[in-house]
Coordinates of C-alpha atoms in Angstrom, one line a residue:
M20 CA -7.2 39.1 -13.6
P21 CA -5.1 37.6 -10.8
S22 CA -1.3 38.1 -11.0
P23 CA 0.9 35.1 -12.1
S24 CA 2.0 34.5 -8.5
I25 CA -1.7 34.4 -7.3
R26 CA -2.5 32.0 -10.2
W27 CA 0.3 29.7 -9.2
L28 CA -0.8 29.8 -5.6
L29 CA -4.4 28.8 -6.6
V30 CA -3.0 25.9 -8.7
L31 CA -0.9 24.7 -5.8
L32 CA -3.8 24.9 -3.4
T33 CA -6.0 22.9 -5.8
V34 CA -3.4 20.2 -6.0
L35 CA -2.8 20.0 -2.3
A36 CA -6.4 20.5 -1.2
P37 CA -7.2 16.7 -0.9
T38 CA -4.2 16.2 1.3
V39 CA -4.5 19.3 3.4
L40 CA -8.2 18.8 4.1
A41 CA -8.1 15.1 4.8
A42 CA -8.6 14.4 8.5
P43 CA -7.2 11.3 10.2
G44 CA -9.4 8.4 9.2
D45 CA -10.9 10.0 6.1
R46 CA -11.4 7.7 3.2
L47 CA -9.1 8.4 0.3
G48 CA -11.0 7.4 -2.8
A49 CA -13.5 4.6 -3.3
P50 CA -12.9 0.9 -2.3
V51 CA -10.8 -1.0 -4.9
V52 CA -11.8 -4.5 -5.8
I53 CA -8.7 -6.7 -5.6
A54 CA -10.5 -10.0 -6.4
A55 CA -14.0 -10.8 -7.4
S56 CA -13.8 -14.1 -5.7
S57 CA -11.6 -15.1 -2.7
D58 CA -11.4 -17.2 0.4
S59 CA -10.4 -16.1 3.8
N60 CA -6.9 -15.1 5.2
P61 CA -6.0 -12.0 3.2
D62 CA -2.7 -10.4 4.3
V63 CA -1.3 -7.0 3.2
A64 CA 2.2 -5.6 3.6
R65 CA 3.2 -2.0 2.8
N66 CA 6.5 -0.2 2.9
R67 CA 7.1 3.3 4.1
N68 CA 6.9 4.7 0.5
G69 CA 3.4 3.2 0.1
A70 CA 4.0 0.3 -2.2
A71 CA 1.9 -2.7 -1.1
V72 CA 1.2 -6.3 -1.8
V73 CA -1.8 -8.4 -0.8
T74 CA -1.9 -12.2 -0.7
W75 CA -4.8 -14.5 -0.3
T76 CA -6.2 -18.0 -1.1
G77 CA -8.9 -18.2 -3.7
P78 CA -10.4 -20.1 -6.6
L79 CA -8.5 -20.9 -9.7
I80 CA -7.8 -18.0 -12.0
D81 CA -8.0 -17.7 -15.8
G82 CA -9.7 -21.1 -16.1
S83 CA -6.6 -22.9 -14.8
T84 CA -6.8 -26.4 -13.4
N85 CA -3.5 -26.1 -11.6
L86 CA -3.8 -26.2 -7.9
G87 CA -0.8 -24.0 -7.6
D88 CA -2.9 -21.1 -8.8
T89 CA -5.0 -21.0 -5.7
L90 CA -2.4 -19.0 -3.7
L91 CA -2.5 -15.5 -5.2
A92 CA -1.0 -12.0 -4.8
Q93 CA -1.7 -8.5 -6.1
R94 CA 0.6 -5.4 -6.1
I95 CA -0.9 -2.1 -5.1
A96 CA 0.6 1.3 -6.0
P97 CA 1.1 4.1 -3.4
D98 CA -2.1 5.8 -4.8
G99 CA -4.2 2.7 -4.2
S100 CA -4.4 1.5 -7.8
L101 CA -3.8 -2.1 -8.8
Q102 CA -0.4 -2.7 -10.4
G103 CA -0.3 -5.5 -13.0
G104 CA -2.5 -8.5 -12.8
V105 CA -3.1 -11.2 -10.2
I106 CA 0.1 -13.2 -9.5
A107 CA 0.0 -17.0 -9.0
V108 CA 2.4 -17.3 -6.1
R109 CA 3.2 -21.0 -6.4
D110 CA 5.2 -23.0 -9.0
R111 CA 3.1 -23.9 -12.0
D112 CA 3.4 -27.7 -11.3
A113 CA 2.7 -27.3 -7.5
R114 CA 0.5 -30.0 -6.0
G115 CA -1.1 -30.1 -2.6
G116 CA -3.0 -27.6 -0.6
A117 CA -1.9 -24.0 0.5
G118 CA -3.2 -22.0 3.4
N119 CA -2.6 -19.2 5.9
P120 CA -0.4 -17.0 3.6
R121 CA 1.5 -14.1 4.9
V122 CA 3.5 -11.5 3.0
A123 CA 6.3 -8.9 3.7
I124 CA 7.7 -6.2 1.5
D125 CA 11.1 -4.4 1.5
A126 CA 12.0 -0.8 0.8
S127 CA 12.4 -1.4 -3.0
G128 CA 9.0 -3.2 -3.3
G129 CA 10.4 -6.7 -3.5
F130 CA 8.3 -9.1 -1.5
V131 CA 8.1 -12.6 -0.1
V132 CA 5.1 -14.8 0.6
V133 CA 5.1 -17.7 3.1
W134 CA 2.4 -20.3 3.6
E135 CA 1.4 -23.8 4.9
H136 CA 1.9 -26.4 2.2
T137 CA -0.1 -29.6 2.7
L138 CA 1.4 -32.4 0.7
P139 CA -1.0 -34.7 -1.3
F140 CA -1.4 -38.3 -0.1
V141 CA -0.2 -40.7 -2.7
L142 CA -1.5 -44.3 -3.0
P143 CA 1.2 -46.3 -4.8
S144 CA -1.4 -48.6 -6.4
V145 CA -3.5 -45.7 -7.7
P146 CA -2.1 -43.8 -10.8
F147 CA -3.3 -40.4 -9.6
V148 CA -2.9 -38.0 -6.6
L149 CA -5.5 -37.6 -3.9
E150 CA -5.7 -34.1 -2.7
L151 CA -6.5 -34.9 1.0
P152 CA -4.9 -32.3 3.3
T153 CA -6.1 -34.1 6.4
L154 CA -3.9 -37.1 5.6
R155 CA -0.7 -35.2 6.4
I156 CA 0.7 -35.2 9.9
S157 CA 1.7 -31.5 9.6
P158 CA 2.0 -29.1 6.7
E159 CA 5.4 -27.9 5.4
I160 CA 6.3 -24.2 5.6
R161 CA 7.1 -22.9 2.1
A162 CA 8.1 -19.5 0.8
R163 CA 8.7 -17.7 -2.5
R164 CA 10.5 -14.4 -3.3
F165 CA 9.4 -11.8 -5.9
T166 CA 11.0 -8.8 -7.5
P167 CA 9.4 -5.3 -7.2
D168 CA 7.8 -6.0 -10.6
G169 CA 6.1 -9.1 -9.2
V170 CA 8.3 -11.6 -11.1
P171 CA 9.3 -14.7 -9.2
A172 CA 12.9 -14.5 -7.9
G173 CA 13.4 -18.2 -8.0
N174 CA 11.2 -21.2 -7.3
E175 CA 9.2 -21.8 -4.1
F176 CA 11.4 -23.3 -1.3
I177 CA 10.9 -25.4 1.8
V178 CA 11.5 -23.4 5.0
A179 CA 10.5 -26.3 7.4
L180 CA 9.3 -29.8 6.9
R181 CA 6.8 -29.5 9.7
G182 CA 4.9 -26.5 11.0
N183 CA 1.8 -24.3 10.9
S184 CA 0.8 -20.6 11.2
P185 CA 3.8 -19.1 9.4
H186 CA 4.6 -15.4 9.5
V187 CA 7.4 -13.4 7.8
A188 CA 9.1 -10.0 8.1
V189 CA 11.9 -8.3 6.0
D190 CA 14.3 -5.5 6.5
D191 CA 14.9 -2.6 4.0
V192 CA 17.2 -4.6 1.8
G193 CA 15.1 -7.8 1.8
N194 CA 16.8 -10.0 4.4
L195 CA 14.0 -12.0 6.0
V196 CA 13.0 -14.1 8.9
V197 CA 10.2 -16.7 9.0
V198 CA 8.5 -17.9 12.2
W199 CA 6.1 -20.8 12.7
A200 CA 4.6 -23.2 15.3
V201 CA 5.2 -26.9 15.5
D202 CA 2.5 -29.1 17.0
G203 CA 4.2 -31.8 18.9
T204 CA 1.4 -34.4 18.4
L205 CA 2.5 -37.1 16.0
V206 CA 0.0 -39.4 14.4
N207 CA 0.0 -42.1 11.7
A208 CA 0.0 -40.4 8.3
T209 CA -3.2 -42.1 7.2
D210 CA -5.2 -40.9 10.1
G211 CA -7.7 -38.2 9.3
Y212 CA -8.8 -35.3 11.4
P213 CA -10.6 -35.4 13.7
Y214 CA -8.7 -38.5 14.6
P215 CA -10.6 -41.8 15.0
T216 CA -11.3 -43.0 18.5
N217 CA -8.4 -45.0 20.1
T218 CA -5.9 -43.8 17.5
P219 CA -2.5 -44.0 19.3
R220 CA -0.6 -40.7 19.3
V221 CA 2.8 -39.7 20.8
A222 CA 2.8 -36.2 22.2
L223 CA 6.2 -34.4 22.0
A224 CA 7.0 -30.9 22.9
D225 CA 5.4 -28.0 21.0
R226 CA 7.8 -25.4 19.6
I227 CA 8.0 -21.9 18.2
E228 CA 10.8 -21.8 15.6
S229 CA 12.4 -19.3 13.2
R230 CA 14.8 -19.2 10.3
R231 CA 16.6 -16.3 8.7
Y232 CA 17.5 -15.8 5.1
F233 CA 19.6 -13.4 3.1
A234 CA 17.9 -11.2 0.5
N235 CA 18.9 -13.6 -2.2
G236 CA 17.1 -16.5 -0.6
T237 CA 20.2 -18.2 0.9
A238 CA 19.5 -19.6 4.4
Q239 CA 21.4 -18.0 7.3
G240 CA 21.9 -21.3 9.1
P241 CA 19.3 -23.9 10.3
A242 CA 16.0 -23.2 12.1
R243 CA 16.3 -21.9 15.6
E244 CA 14.0 -22.8 18.5
I245 CA 12.5 -19.8 20.3
D246 CA 10.3 -21.6 22.8
R247 CA 9.6 -25.2 23.7
S248 CA 6.7 -26.6 25.8
P249 CA 7.0 -29.5 28.2
R250 CA 6.2 -32.9 26.7
R251 CA 2.5 -33.6 26.5
P252 CA 1.2 -37.1 27.6
L253 CA 0.1 -39.8 25.2
L254 CA -3.6 -39.4 24.4
L255 CA -5.9 -42.0 22.9
N256 CA -9.4 -40.7 22.7
D257 CA -9.1 -36.9 22.0
R258 CA -6.6 -34.4 20.8
A259 CA -5.0 -32.1 23.3
P260 CA -4.6 -28.5 22.0
P261 CA -1.0 -27.4 21.3
L262 CA 0.6 -25.3 24.0
L263 CA 2.5 -22.9 21.8
V264 CA 0.6 -21.4 18.9
N265 CA 0.2 -18.5 16.4
P266 CA 3.5 -16.7 16.3
S267 CA 3.9 -13.3 14.7
V268 CA 7.1 -11.4 13.7
A269 CA 8.0 -7.8 12.9
M270 CA 11.3 -6.3 11.8
D271 CA 12.9 -2.8 11.6
S272 CA 14.9 -1.4 8.7
T273 CA 18.2 -3.0 9.9
G274 CA 17.0 -6.5 10.7
R275 CA 16.3 -6.2 14.4
H276 CA 13.0 -8.1 15.1
V277 CA 10.5 -9.2 17.7
V278 CA 8.6 -12.5 17.8
A279 CA 5.4 -12.9 19.8
W280 CA 3.3 -16.0 20.3
T281 CA 0.6 -17.5 22.5
S282 CA 1.7 -19.8 25.3
R283 CA -0.7 -22.1 27.2
V284 CA 2.0 -23.4 29.5
D285 CA 1.1 -22.5 33.1
G286 CA -2.0 -20.5 32.1
Q287 CA -2.3 -18.5 28.9
G288 CA -0.7 -15.4 27.7
I289 CA 1.2 -13.6 24.9
F290 CA 5.0 -13.8 25.2
A291 CA 7.6 -12.0 23.1
Q292 CA 11.3 -12.2 22.4
A293 CA 13.5 -9.5 20.9
F294 CA 16.4 -10.3 18.5
D295 CA 19.3 -8.4 17.0
A296 CA 20.0 -8.3 13.3
V297 CA 22.1 -11.4 13.4
G298 CA 19.4 -13.4 15.2
D299 CA 20.8 -13.4 18.7
A300 CA 18.3 -12.8 21.6
R301 CA 18.2 -9.3 23.1
G302 CA 17.3 -9.8 26.7
P303 CA 14.9 -12.3 28.2
R304 CA 11.5 -13.1 26.8
Y305 CA 8.7 -11.0 28.3
L306 CA 5.0 -11.1 28.9
V307 CA 3.0 -8.9 26.6
S308 CA -0.5 -9.6 27.9
E309 CA -1.1 -8.9 31.5
G310 CA -3.8 -9.5 34.1
P311 CA -7.3 -10.0 32.7
N312 CA -6.1 -9.0 29.2
G313 CA -4.2 -12.3 29.0
V314 CA -6.8 -14.8 30.4
S315 CA -7.9 -15.9 26.9
A316 CA -5.1 -14.3 24.9
Q317 CA -4.6 -15.6 21.3
L318 CA -4.1 -14.6 17.7
V319 CA -1.3 -12.0 18.3
S320 CA -0.4 -9.6 15.5
L321 CA 2.8 -7.4 15.6
A322 CA 3.9 -4.4 13.6
M323 CA 7.2 -2.5 13.8
N324 CA 8.4 0.7 12.1
R325 CA 11.8 1.3 10.5
D326 CA 13.3 2.5 13.9
G327 CA 12.1 -0.4 15.9
A328 CA 9.0 1.1 17.7
H329 CA 6.4 -1.6 17.7
A330 CA 2.9 -2.6 18.8
A331 CA 1.0 -5.8 19.5
T332 CA -2.7 -6.6 19.3
W333 CA -4.4 -9.8 20.2
A334 CA -7.8 -11.3 20.8
N335 CA -8.9 -11.9 24.4
G336 CA -12.3 -13.5 24.7
A337 CA -14.8 -11.2 23.0
N338 CA -12.4 -8.3 23.0
V339 CA -9.3 -7.1 21.2
V340 CA -6.3 -5.7 23.2
L341 CA -3.4 -3.4 22.2
R342 CA -0.1 -2.5 23.6
H343 CA 2.6 -0.1 22.4
Y344 CA 6.4 -0.3 22.7
D345 CA 9.2 2.2 22.0
T346 CA 12.4 1.5 20.0
S347 CA 14.2 0.0 23.0
G348 CA 11.4 -2.5 23.7
A349 CA 10.1 -0.6 26.7
A350 CA 6.3 -0.6 27.0
L351 CA 4.7 2.8 26.3
T352 CA 1.3 1.7 27.4
A353 CA -0.3 -0.9 29.5
A354 CA -2.4 -3.5 27.6
F355 CA -5.7 -1.8 26.8
T356 CA -9.0 -2.5 25.1
P357 CA -10.2 0.0 22.4
P358 CA -13.3 1.9 23.5
P359 CA -16.7 0.7 22.3
R360 CA -18.8 2.4 19.6
P361 CA -21.0 5.3 20.7
D362 CA -23.9 2.9 21.0
G363 CA -21.9 0.8 23.4
S364 CA -21.4 -2.1 21.0
I365 CA -17.9 -3.7 20.5
A366 CA -16.2 -2.8 17.3
F367 CA -13.3 -5.1 17.6
G368 CA -13.9 -8.7 18.5
G369 CA -12.5 -11.0 15.8
E370 CA -8.9 -11.8 14.7
P371 CA -7.1 -8.4 14.9
R372 CA -4.4 -7.1 12.6
I373 CA -2.2 -4.1 13.1
G374 CA 0.0 -1.6 11.2
I375 CA 2.4 1.2 12.3
D376 CA 3.9 4.3 10.8
D377 CA 7.3 6.1 11.2
A378 CA 6.0 8.1 14.2
G379 CA 4.7 5.0 16.0
N380 CA 1.0 5.7 15.3
V381 CA -1.0 2.5 14.9
A382 CA -3.9 1.3 12.8
L383 CA -6.0 -1.6 14.1
C384 CA -8.5 -3.6 12.2
S385 CA -10.8 -6.5 13.1
S386 CA -14.3 -7.7 12.6
D387 CA -16.7 -7.1 15.5
G388 CA -17.0 -10.8 16.3
G389 CA -20.8 -10.8 16.3
N390 CA -23.2 -13.0 14.5
F391 CA -21.1 -14.4 11.6
A392 CA -23.6 -13.5 8.9
Q393 CA -23.7 -9.9 10.1
R394 CA -20.1 -9.2 10.9
R395 CA -18.5 -5.9 10.0
V396 CA -14.9 -4.9 9.8
S397 CA -13.7 -1.7 11.5
L398 CA -10.5 0.4 11.5
Q399 CA -9.2 2.6 14.3
L400 CA -6.1 4.8 14.5
F401 CA -4.2 5.4 17.7
R402 CA -1.2 7.6 18.6
A403 CA 2.0 6.0 19.9
N404 CA 0.9 6.7 23.5
G405 CA -2.3 4.8 22.9
T406 CA -4.6 7.8 22.6
P407 CA -7.3 7.2 20.0
L408 CA -6.9 9.4 16.9
T409 CA -10.3 8.3 15.5
A410 CA -13.3 6.5 16.6
A411 CA -13.9 3.0 15.1
L412 CA -14.4 3.5 11.4
P413 CA -16.5 1.0 9.3
A414 CA -14.5 -0.5 6.5
S415 CA -17.2 0.5 4.0
L416 CA -19.9 3.2 3.9
G417 CA -23.5 2.0 3.9
P418 CA -25.1 -0.9 5.7
T419 CA -24.8 -3.5 3.0
P420 CA -21.5 -3.3 1.0
P421 CA -21.8 -5.3 -2.2
P422 CA -22.2 -8.2 -2.7
S423 CA -22.9 -9.2 0.9
P424 CA -23.1 -7.5 4.3
L425 CA -20.7 -10.1 5.7
Q426 CA -17.1 -8.9 6.3
Y427 CA -15.2 -11.6 8.0
A428 CA -11.5 -11.0 7.7
C429 CA -9.1 -8.1 7.4
S430 CA -5.5 -6.9 7.3
V431 CA -4.0 -3.5 7.5
A432 CA -0.6 -1.8 6.8
M433 CA 0.6 1.8 7.0
R434 CA 2.8 4.0 4.9
G435 CA 5.6 5.9 6.7
D436 CA 3.4 9.1 6.9
G437 CA 0.5 7.3 8.5
E438 CA -1.8 6.6 5.6
S439 CA -3.5 3.2 6.1
L440 CA -4.3 0.5 3.6
L441 CA -7.1 -1.7 4.8
V442 CA -7.9 -5.0 3.0
Y443 CA -11.1 -6.8 3.9
A444 CA -13.0 -9.8 2.7
T445 CA -16.7 -10.0 2.1
R446 CA -18.5 -13.1 1.1
G447 CA -16.7 -13.6 -2.2
T448 CA -15.0 -10.3 -2.8
L449 CA -11.7 -8.8 -1.6
Y450 CA -11.5 -5.0 -1.2
A451 CA -8.8 -2.4 -0.5
Q452 CA -9.5 1.0 1.1
R453 CA -7.1 3.8 1.9
F454 CA -7.5 6.0 5.0
A455 CA -5.8 9.3 5.8
G456 CA -3.2 9.3 8.5
P457 CA -2.5 11.9 11.3

């Protein structure tokens, strides 16, 4: 019979075996169903301790007829299990549409969700509200804060009266910054989209803006302008695309942050600006994309760890591109494209998302951008210097994950030790899967 010390050693090895034997990229448990029905645009945030929150837009829950229940959230424990039930993010009496939600989580597990809020169009002579999002010149940007238990910490509030593509980041104690784009094109509020021929429009400057808030939700001053395009000309027969779009923001534990966005002024590329904890710019803005990796650059995603090391990914034509930076903001790598699969096919070709751990290792996810009905989501891990830690890993095992082979959207976040939490949407179901870190 083994001695007591040997027995304790065997027990310890049994407990630690799953962690010790897990190689980078190994799946940790089976996929977890977050929602049996969902729309696109899932977003996940995870703090260094592993607490996570997912937000998405989806059908009404619990038989509700309240449109505010179509913007949802779910807390996820460090072990990947669901915590509590699905959370209705918006106020119970909310009216109008909601889209493009983003979420950020602080060190305690408190979180904030931001989204585009499209106001309903009201006809004074009609005693009901028409839910017609296309009748609004531009959505509002709204936000709502939650405690670590998922309880609303106040009502939803307006961040900006006009804007689109919001993104949010928080520091360890919950101070937050929201960024968004403003399309300078102004139209009559009753014009639909696409706009009727010969509809007069006045084109102003496009803008990237931000606004900072204390952890209690109090605004730290008005919105600030980060970038502004030249004025665009008056157009009558078609709609010019905006010149500044799709901002992303990431923050370290103390509040220092970086904002990146796509600029179509004088060509196209991804630009970024670093800020200190009080919102003042740190140095000049800089070009993230470079050479051929910026020709069609768009849909940038940023991630930053607690010390300020960060990484950016973006779509460039049919490819996805990455770039790593150290805590000072100096580039650790040139912009590079992940290697193809062993069969030569492209694993990453859709809208990319990125996560980062305490050591600067990065997790990248994206769909392959192929035929829509056959798209697959993949995940790949990289060291801080850009060296691949794994090959491209399929989000799910098997050729046809239930209930549909289509995987069209994803988001990823990392724990401090490098464990990744991948969230991906199939046709009608939202899943979460954990992967082992370095």
